[in-house]
Amino acid sequence: MLGKLLKYEFKAMGRTLLPLYGALLAVAAILGLMINFSDAMNSTGIVGSIMAVLIVVVYVVLLVAIVVMTMVLIVQRFSRNLLGTEGYFMLTLPASIDAHILSKTISAMVWSLFSGIVGMVTLPLILLTSGSADTNVGAVFNEIGRGLRMVADEIGSGNLAVLILEVLLIMILTGAAFALKVYASISVGHQVQKHTGLLSLAVFIGLCIVESVAGSFVGVKTFEISGNNIEQQVVDSVLYAQQIMLVSIVFTAVVAAIYYVITRLLMKYKLNLE
Amino acid sequence: MAMIECRNLTKYYGHTRALNGVDLTIEKGQIVGLLGPNGSGKTTMIKMANGLLQPTNGSIIIDGHDPGVESKSVVAYLPDRDFLPEYMTVDALFKMYGDFFTDFNREKAEKMLASLDIRRDVAIKKLSKGTREKVQLVLIMSRDAKVYLLDEPIAGVDPAARDYILKTIISNYCEDAIVMISTHLIADIESILDDVIFLKDGNVVVHEPADQLREERGKSIDGLFREVFKC
C-alpha cells in the first residue's frame, strides 16, 4: 500500500513541478544562447536589450516559482488531499495513517531534492549554451576535485567518505523534519473549526522557534561537554567534527520523530473530516 | 454476527448533538434505507462508519472491526459530495481504483460506463454534475465489497438516471453484502428497501423491515416519513 500511495504522490507533485522544471531549463538554455550571441544581440539595439532583461527576469521568476511551488505543494498534498475534499477518498483507502504520512514525507523530500538539483543544474547549463562551457565548467569540476583530494589527504579518505555520508544524512533528516513539521502544524490546525490556516501557521512558527532554541541549547551543551579539550579539538578536528555531526544527526532525527508522533496521534485519534 | 453495529454511538459537534446514543444492529444481505430529514445524523453516522469522524462516545463496528484498515478494505463508500481529484479522467480513476482496491472489477465498471454513454478520456471536472455522480456511483458499485455506504446517491441526478442507478444497485450487490442508502428521497427508493431506519434528531425512531412497516402502518414508507417528520 505504501508503494501505491507513493506512486500517486509522486505523480501528483510531478504534475505541477515537471512543467516548471522544463520551463526553467529551457529558459536557462536560452539565456546561455543569448550570452553566446551577445554580439549579435547588441547589434539589435534596444529590442535586444529588452529581450535580454526579460529572459533574465523570467529565469529568476521561474527559479523562485519552483522553490515556492515545492513548498506550497508539500502543504497542499497534506491539507487538501488528506484533510480536504479528497480526504473522503484518501482516508477511506485500506491504508494505515503511517502509510499516508510516510508516503507524503518521502515524496516531499524527493521532490525537494529534485527542485534543488534542477536549480543547480541551470548554472552549468547556462555556461554550456553560452559557449564558454569547455573552459569554465571543466575548470569548476577540476577545482572541486582538487579541493576534495586535498581534504582527503588531510583527514584520510575514509573519514572524508564518512563526513560526506553524514552530511547527506543530515540533509535527508532535515528534509523529513521540515515536511513533518508542516504536517504536524496542519494536523493541529485541523482541530479547530475556524481560522484553521492561521492556527496552523502559528503552530508552524512556534515549532520553528522551539526547534531553534532547543538546537542552540544542545549546541551549547555539546560545546561545553567536548569544549574542555580545546587543544584536543585542534589536534583531532576530525573527531570533533564527527561529534558535532553525530549530535546534529541525533537532534534532527529526534525532532523529526516528535513531529511524526504528533501528526500520527492527531490524524489517528482526532480526525474530524468536515 | 451483525455486519454493522452501533453501541451507544454519540457525536457532539461542540454543543450540538448529532447522534444521541444510537444502538443499532444491521445484519448482512440487506438493502437498508437510512432515512431522515437534513441534520438528523445520517451523514454523521456514515462518516463514523468510515473512520472519518471520531465518536464522542460509544462505538461503531463494521464486520467485527473498529473503523480502520480492515474495515476500509471491505467498505465501499459513496460520499454526498465530490471527492475525487478533479483533473483525473475516468480512465485514470478506474486505474487508481484498481490499484488501491483488490475487489474492484474493472470490466464491470467499463460495462456500466458504456451503458451510460460516458466518455472515458474526459477529466471529471469537465463532466456535468449528474454525469460525475454517475461515474462515482459506477466506481463504488464495481467493487465487490461487504458493505456499501451510499450517502444521497440519487439526489443530484435526473429521474431517468435514478432508475438506472437503483437498478444498478440491486443487480450489483452480492447477497451477503449490506447496501445502506442514506437519503431523503424516499418515494424513489422505497421499492428496493428490505430494511428501514428512521433517524430523528440523532435518535433511531423506527427500525423495521420495509414490508412489515408498510403492513403495520397501512401506508407507504414515504407517507409514514411525512407523518413522522412533519414540520
XYZ file of C-alpha atoms in Angstrom:
505
model
C 0.000 0.000 0.000
C 2.847 2.397 0.790
C 4.242 1.787 -2.671
C 0.929 2.566 -4.325
C 0.447 5.701 -2.250
C 3.971 6.803 -3.164
C 3.277 6.285 -6.849
C 0.282 8.607 -6.767
C 2.051 11.123 -4.522
C 4.939 11.394 -6.976
C 2.565 11.779 -9.883
C 0.528 14.438 -8.116
C 3.537 16.610 -7.277
C 5.190 15.929 -10.607
C 2.164 17.221 -12.493
C 2.961 20.755 -11.356
C 6.712 20.608 -10.855
C 7.884 18.859 -14.023
C 6.497 21.516 -16.367
C 8.156 24.173 -14.202
C 11.467 22.308 -14.337
C 11.145 22.053 -18.100
C 10.403 25.754 -18.407
C 13.341 26.703 -16.185
C 15.781 24.514 -18.077
C 14.528 25.873 -21.394
C 14.882 29.469 -20.209
C 18.339 28.733 -18.818
C 19.393 27.304 -22.174
C 18.018 30.349 -23.952
C 19.799 32.646 -21.523
C 23.057 30.889 -22.276
C 22.442 31.159 -26.000
C 21.776 34.860 -25.660
C 25.087 35.313 -23.907
C 26.639 33.276 -26.656
C 25.287 35.537 -29.336
C 25.607 38.686 -27.254
C 27.446 40.459 -30.050
C 24.592 39.795 -32.383
C 22.194 40.804 -29.609
C 23.931 44.126 -29.066
C 23.621 44.989 -32.686
C 19.828 44.742 -32.498
C 19.887 47.651 -30.079
C 17.034 48.314 -27.700
C 14.946 45.296 -28.680
C 17.868 43.035 -27.958
C 18.464 44.602 -24.541
C 14.842 44.370 -23.577
C 14.755 40.725 -24.581
C 17.854 40.032 -22.566
C 16.412 41.641 -19.460
C 13.120 39.847 -19.991
C 14.794 36.474 -20.200
C 16.746 37.097 -17.021
C 13.578 38.186 -15.259
C 11.727 35.084 -16.443
C 14.639 32.939 -15.280
C 14.607 34.407 -11.788
C 10.816 34.245 -11.585
C 10.839 30.560 -12.532
C 13.571 29.826 -10.014
C 11.537 31.452 -7.262
C 8.361 29.802 -8.526
C 9.928 26.351 -8.235
C 11.053 26.969 -4.667
C 7.673 28.376 -3.693
C 5.615 25.756 -5.551
C 7.597 22.917 -3.979
C 6.729 24.189 -0.533
C 3.129 25.016 -1.461
C 2.664 21.513 -2.868
C 4.071 19.922 0.278
C 1.452 21.805 2.276
C -1.382 21.149 -0.175
C -0.692 17.420 -0.506
C -1.492 17.154 3.161
C -4.062 19.865 3.820
C -6.125 19.311 0.676
C -5.511 15.684 -0.165
C -5.981 14.338 3.370
C -7.972 16.955 5.233
C -9.874 18.498 2.351
C -12.377 17.113 -0.138
C -10.041 14.376 -1.372
C -9.771 13.142 2.209
C -13.109 11.424 1.654
C -11.309 9.213 -0.806
C -7.780 9.002 0.627
C -8.772 8.294 4.207
C -11.223 5.579 3.204
C -8.465 3.646 1.453
C -7.345 0.497 3.269
C -4.089 2.183 4.265
C -2.732 2.932 7.725
C -2.193 6.523 8.752
C 1.516 5.692 8.916
C 1.494 4.771 5.230
C -0.181 8.085 4.399
C 2.272 10.159 6.433
C 5.306 8.271 5.163
C 4.290 8.458 1.513
C 3.839 12.203 1.724
C 7.061 12.739 3.679
C 9.118 10.709 1.231
C 7.555 12.422 -1.772
C 8.161 15.831 -0.207
C 11.814 15.006 0.410
C 12.426 13.581 -3.049
C 10.804 16.463 -4.918
C 12.627 18.992 -2.713
C 15.848 17.281 -3.734
C 14.846 17.344 -7.418
C 13.964 21.038 -7.197
C 17.352 21.747 -5.664
C 19.171 19.729 -8.296
C 17.293 21.341 -11.167
C 18.094 24.768 -9.758
C 21.766 23.915 -9.505
C 21.892 22.329 -12.942
C 20.807 25.575 -14.595
C 24.168 27.175 -13.881
C 26.283 24.669 -15.841
C 23.515 24.672 -18.448
C 23.814 28.405 -18.946
C 27.570 28.079 -19.128
C 27.181 25.253 -21.601
C 24.957 27.057 -24.049
C 26.842 30.313 -23.620
C 29.801 28.737 -25.373
C 32.207 29.272 -22.512
C 31.498 25.748 -21.406
C 34.613 23.815 -22.091
C 36.881 26.077 -20.144
C 34.566 27.132 -17.330
C 32.591 24.021 -16.500
C 35.638 21.851 -16.843
C 37.626 24.204 -14.640
C 34.969 24.203 -11.937
C 34.879 20.423 -11.780
C 38.647 20.319 -11.641
C 38.719 22.693 -8.726
C 36.106 20.699 -6.854
C 38.058 17.525 -7.463
C 41.266 19.147 -6.271
C 39.624 20.503 -3.155
C 38.235 17.096 -2.253
C 41.577 15.431 -2.822
C 43.249 17.990 -0.554
C 40.764 17.324 2.219
C 41.149 13.592 1.723
C 44.901 13.902 2.116
C 44.424 15.931 5.287
C 41.964 13.754 7.102
C 42.080 10.422 5.313
C 39.712 9.413 2.547
C 37.804 7.085 4.864
C 36.963 9.963 7.169
C 36.020 12.114 4.197
C 33.603 9.468 2.994
C 32.050 9.241 6.446
C 31.786 13.016 6.603
C 30.052 13.180 3.235
C 27.643 10.440 4.282
C 26.880 12.292 7.487
C 26.185 15.497 5.588
C 23.834 13.603 3.268
C 22.111 12.028 6.249
C 21.604 15.418 7.865
C 20.171 16.795 4.629
C 17.741 13.870 4.394
C 16.710 14.169 8.030
C 16.312 17.930 7.768
C 14.074 17.480 4.735
C 11.979 14.917 6.572
C 11.789 17.073 9.691
C 10.613 20.059 7.645
C 7.823 18.128 5.936
C 6.746 16.515 9.191
C 6.727 19.901 10.902
C 4.342 21.132 8.201
C 2.103 18.089 8.669
C 2.105 18.420 12.451
C 1.138 22.099 12.165
C -1.674 21.329 9.731
C -2.924 18.499 11.960
C -3.070 20.834 14.941
C -4.883 23.470 12.863
C -7.433 20.830 11.849
C -8.542 20.618 15.465
C -10.415 23.925 15.275
C -13.376 24.895 13.143
C -12.452 28.454 12.308
C -9.131 30.007 11.306
C -7.528 26.619 10.794
C -4.922 28.084 8.444
C -3.979 30.774 10.915
C -3.583 28.302 13.738
C -1.506 26.002 11.537
C 0.780 28.887 10.622
C 1.114 29.967 14.252
C 1.952 26.411 15.299
C 4.497 26.126 12.498
C 6.238 29.327 13.535
C 6.103 28.255 17.161
C 7.686 24.909 16.337
C 10.426 26.655 14.354
C 11.210 28.827 17.371
C 11.207 25.932 19.825
C 13.401 23.935 17.462
C 15.844 26.834 17.197
C 16.060 27.330 20.918
C 16.424 23.613 21.590
C 19.060 23.387 18.882
C 21.080 26.215 20.369
C 20.807 24.667 23.802
C 22.018 21.305 22.514
C 24.793 23.031 20.605
C 25.990 24.886 23.686
C 25.845 21.740 25.789
C 27.817 19.813 23.192
C 30.415 22.521 23.122
C 30.600 22.532 26.910
C 30.982 18.797 27.136
C 33.604 18.490 24.469
C 34.870 22.012 24.864
C 37.123 21.260 27.755
C 39.749 19.838 25.494
C 40.365 22.761 23.176
C 43.845 21.527 22.361
C 42.493 18.098 21.612
C 39.937 19.600 19.229
C 42.578 21.437 17.302
C 44.674 18.331 17.093
C 41.875 15.956 16.349
C 39.494 18.168 14.415
C 38.069 15.194 12.614
C 36.811 13.638 15.818
C 35.402 16.968 16.931
C 33.627 17.496 13.627
C 32.221 13.991 13.792
C 30.938 14.580 17.311
C 29.141 17.696 16.146
C 27.772 15.819 13.147
C 26.545 12.990 15.315
C 24.802 15.344 17.701
C 23.181 17.148 14.753
C 22.004 13.875 13.259
C 20.516 12.659 16.519
C 18.908 16.017 17.234
C 17.296 16.271 13.795
C 16.146 12.666 13.961
C 14.543 13.225 17.360
C 12.845 16.403 16.157
C 11.505 14.613 13.064
C 10.263 11.747 15.243
C 8.423 14.152 17.551
C 6.668 15.811 14.616
C 5.789 12.381 13.228
C 4.239 11.289 16.503
C 2.216 14.495 16.831
C 0.892 14.086 13.287
C 0.139 10.416 13.709
C -1.701 10.756 17.009
C -3.844 13.650 15.814
C -4.691 12.032 12.473
C -5.488 8.672 14.029
C -7.457 9.704 17.097
C -8.595 13.245 16.454
C -9.739 13.144 12.858
C -12.965 15.011 12.132
C -13.385 15.451 8.420
C -15.856 18.150 7.537
C -22.535 -11.583 13.760
C -24.025 -8.321 12.659
C -22.240 -6.591 9.804
C -22.837 -3.117 11.195
C -23.244 -2.485 14.886
C -23.628 0.791 16.741
C -23.224 0.760 20.508
C -24.320 3.911 22.300
C -22.987 5.869 19.341
C -22.867 9.535 20.280
C -21.479 12.565 18.471
C -21.365 16.175 19.539
C -20.137 18.976 17.295
C -19.246 21.434 20.019
C -22.542 21.789 21.855
C -24.657 20.469 19.003
C -25.713 16.861 19.379
C -25.732 14.999 16.084
C -26.156 11.443 17.360
C -27.667 10.551 20.689
C -26.510 7.179 21.984
C -27.625 5.159 18.966
C -27.874 1.378 19.359
C -28.277 -0.449 16.081
C -27.580 -3.851 14.582
C -27.780 -4.493 10.877
C -27.419 -7.997 9.509
C -25.788 -8.760 6.212
C -27.625 -9.392 2.967
C -29.985 -6.401 3.061
C -30.653 -3.112 1.390
C -31.169 -0.691 4.252
C -32.662 2.775 3.999
C -31.165 5.258 6.469
C -33.886 7.867 6.278
C -34.320 11.201 7.919
C -34.511 14.911 7.212
C -31.439 17.099 6.821
C -29.465 17.303 10.044
C -30.834 14.089 11.515
C -27.412 12.462 11.811
C -27.355 10.211 8.736
C -24.135 11.550 7.237
C -22.537 11.717 10.682
C -23.222 8.035 11.237
C -21.909 7.083 7.829
C -18.753 9.167 8.245
C -18.090 7.475 11.570
C -18.517 4.070 9.967
C -15.737 5.132 7.590
C -13.442 6.379 10.331
C -13.643 9.963 9.067
C -15.115 11.191 12.341
C -14.446 10.097 15.880
C -17.409 9.331 18.142
C -17.741 11.499 21.224
C -18.937 8.356 22.974
C -19.755 4.776 22.104
C -18.572 2.875 19.085
C -19.440 1.628 15.647
C -18.251 -1.758 14.457
C -18.042 -2.911 10.857
C -17.652 -6.625 10.140
C -16.281 -7.083 13.628
C -13.703 -4.303 13.363
C -13.421 -0.761 14.616
C -13.149 1.585 11.641
C -9.614 1.048 10.400
C -7.593 -0.645 7.703
C -9.513 -3.937 7.907
C -12.951 -2.361 7.761
C -11.921 0.053 4.984
C -10.912 -2.801 2.715
C -14.460 -4.184 2.783
C -16.432 -0.925 2.809
C -17.320 0.907 -0.410
C -18.298 4.498 0.377
C -20.043 6.988 -1.869
C -19.948 10.418 -0.176
C -22.620 13.011 -0.901
C -20.073 15.317 -2.478
C -17.224 15.411 -4.989
C -14.264 13.584 -3.533
C -12.016 12.591 -6.401
C -9.070 14.533 -7.891
C -10.950 16.544 -10.464
C -8.167 16.627 -13.046
C -8.241 12.852 -13.451
C -10.002 11.231 -16.380
C -12.496 8.429 -15.877
C -9.874 6.047 -17.259
C -7.295 7.232 -14.732
C -9.837 6.842 -11.938
C -10.567 3.257 -12.964
C -6.857 2.565 -12.879
C -6.482 4.186 -9.469
C -9.402 2.251 -8.008
C -7.978 -0.966 -9.398
C -4.635 -0.115 -7.818
C -5.987 0.571 -4.368
C -8.908 -1.845 -4.083
C -8.349 -5.521 -4.795
C -12.111 -6.041 -5.069
C -12.542 -3.509 -7.907
C -13.988 -5.155 -11.002
C -12.752 -3.127 -13.978
C -14.797 -4.968 -16.593
C -17.981 -4.376 -14.680
C -17.120 -0.702 -14.362
C -16.433 -0.332 -18.074
C -19.664 -2.067 -18.993
C -21.655 0.219 -16.718
C -19.911 3.258 -18.107
C -20.598 2.188 -21.668
C -24.288 1.692 -20.983
C -24.395 5.201 -19.513
C -22.710 6.512 -22.635
C -19.980 8.363 -20.735
C -16.568 9.005 -22.280
C -13.530 7.633 -20.501
C -10.950 10.126 -21.648
C -12.510 13.250 -20.191
C -11.382 14.829 -16.931
C -14.202 14.570 -14.444
C -14.171 18.291 -13.755
C -15.389 18.739 -17.336
C -18.386 16.483 -16.795
C -21.772 17.759 -15.696
C -22.675 17.254 -12.041
C -25.112 14.459 -12.816
C -22.615 12.639 -15.024
C -19.927 12.998 -12.378
C -22.241 11.434 -9.817
C -22.937 8.556 -12.157
C -19.198 7.966 -12.590
C -18.717 7.998 -8.834
C -21.515 5.504 -8.398
C -20.052 3.234 -11.084
C -16.701 3.262 -9.267
C -18.267 2.310 -5.955
C -20.705 -0.307 -7.242
C -17.980 -2.001 -9.286
C -16.316 -3.010 -6.072
C -17.144 -6.393 -4.611
C -17.473 -5.026 -1.082
C -19.193 -6.375 2.008
C -20.686 -3.019 2.920
C -21.822 -0.292 0.547
C -22.496 3.063 2.187
C -24.239 5.356 -0.264
C -24.856 8.862 1.009
C -27.550 10.528 -1.129
C -26.695 8.584 -4.306
C -29.613 9.899 -6.347
C -30.097 13.443 -5.113
C -28.290 15.220 -7.928
C -29.469 13.024 -10.762
C -32.401 13.218 -13.192
C -35.323 10.780 -12.654
C -34.379 8.542 -15.579
C -30.844 8.165 -14.284
C -32.244 7.499 -10.817
C -33.994 4.393 -12.122
C -30.777 3.236 -13.730
C -28.840 3.835 -10.533
C -31.331 1.927 -8.417
C -31.345 -0.936 -10.892
C -27.544 -0.921 -10.817
C -27.562 -1.060 -7.046
C -29.832 -4.061 -6.774
C -28.262 -6.001 -9.575
C -24.705 -5.427 -8.455
C -24.523 -6.175 -4.823
C -23.821 -9.721 -3.734
C -26.273 -11.495 -1.450
C -24.135 -11.291 1.645
C -23.434 -7.601 1.406
C -25.196 -4.706 3.044
C -26.199 -1.722 0.974
C -27.040 1.226 3.180
C -28.646 4.116 1.337
C -28.972 7.380 3.146
C -31.469 9.696 1.514
C -34.477 11.907 1.924
C -35.906 10.943 -1.481
C -37.949 8.091 -0.059
C -40.509 7.536 -2.797
C -37.836 6.747 -5.359
C -36.034 4.095 -3.354
C -38.651 2.545 -1.132
C -39.396 -0.222 -3.592
C -35.889 -1.630 -3.269
C -35.542 -1.416 0.507
C -35.514 -4.500 2.719
C -34.961 -2.656 5.975
C -35.903 0.831 7.093
C -34.319 3.080 9.720
C -35.782 6.461 10.591
C -33.328 8.842 12.194
C -34.739 11.878 14.000
C -32.546 14.401 15.839
C -29.840 11.805 16.333
C -32.187 9.068 17.562
C -33.445 5.911 15.875
C -37.237 6.218 15.961
C -38.046 3.386 13.591
C -36.111 0.256 12.653
C -38.141 -2.410 10.908
C -38.286 -4.486 7.739
C -39.917 -2.415 4.985
C -42.773 -4.823 4.240
C -43.615 -5.216 7.907
C -43.667 -1.462 8.333
C -45.950 -0.905 5.366
C -48.348 -3.572 6.623
C -48.385 -2.360 10.214
C -48.872 1.303 9.421
C -51.015 0.772 6.348
C -49.161 3.276 4.252
C -46.062 3.688 2.109
C -42.724 4.400 3.724
C -42.842 7.802 2.055
C -46.218 8.521 3.626
C -45.004 7.356 7.014
C -41.906 9.527 6.678
C -44.014 12.616 6.038
C -46.072 11.774 9.092
C -43.158 11.132 11.438
C -41.165 14.131 10.300
C -43.992 16.621 9.923
C -42.735 20.157 10.362
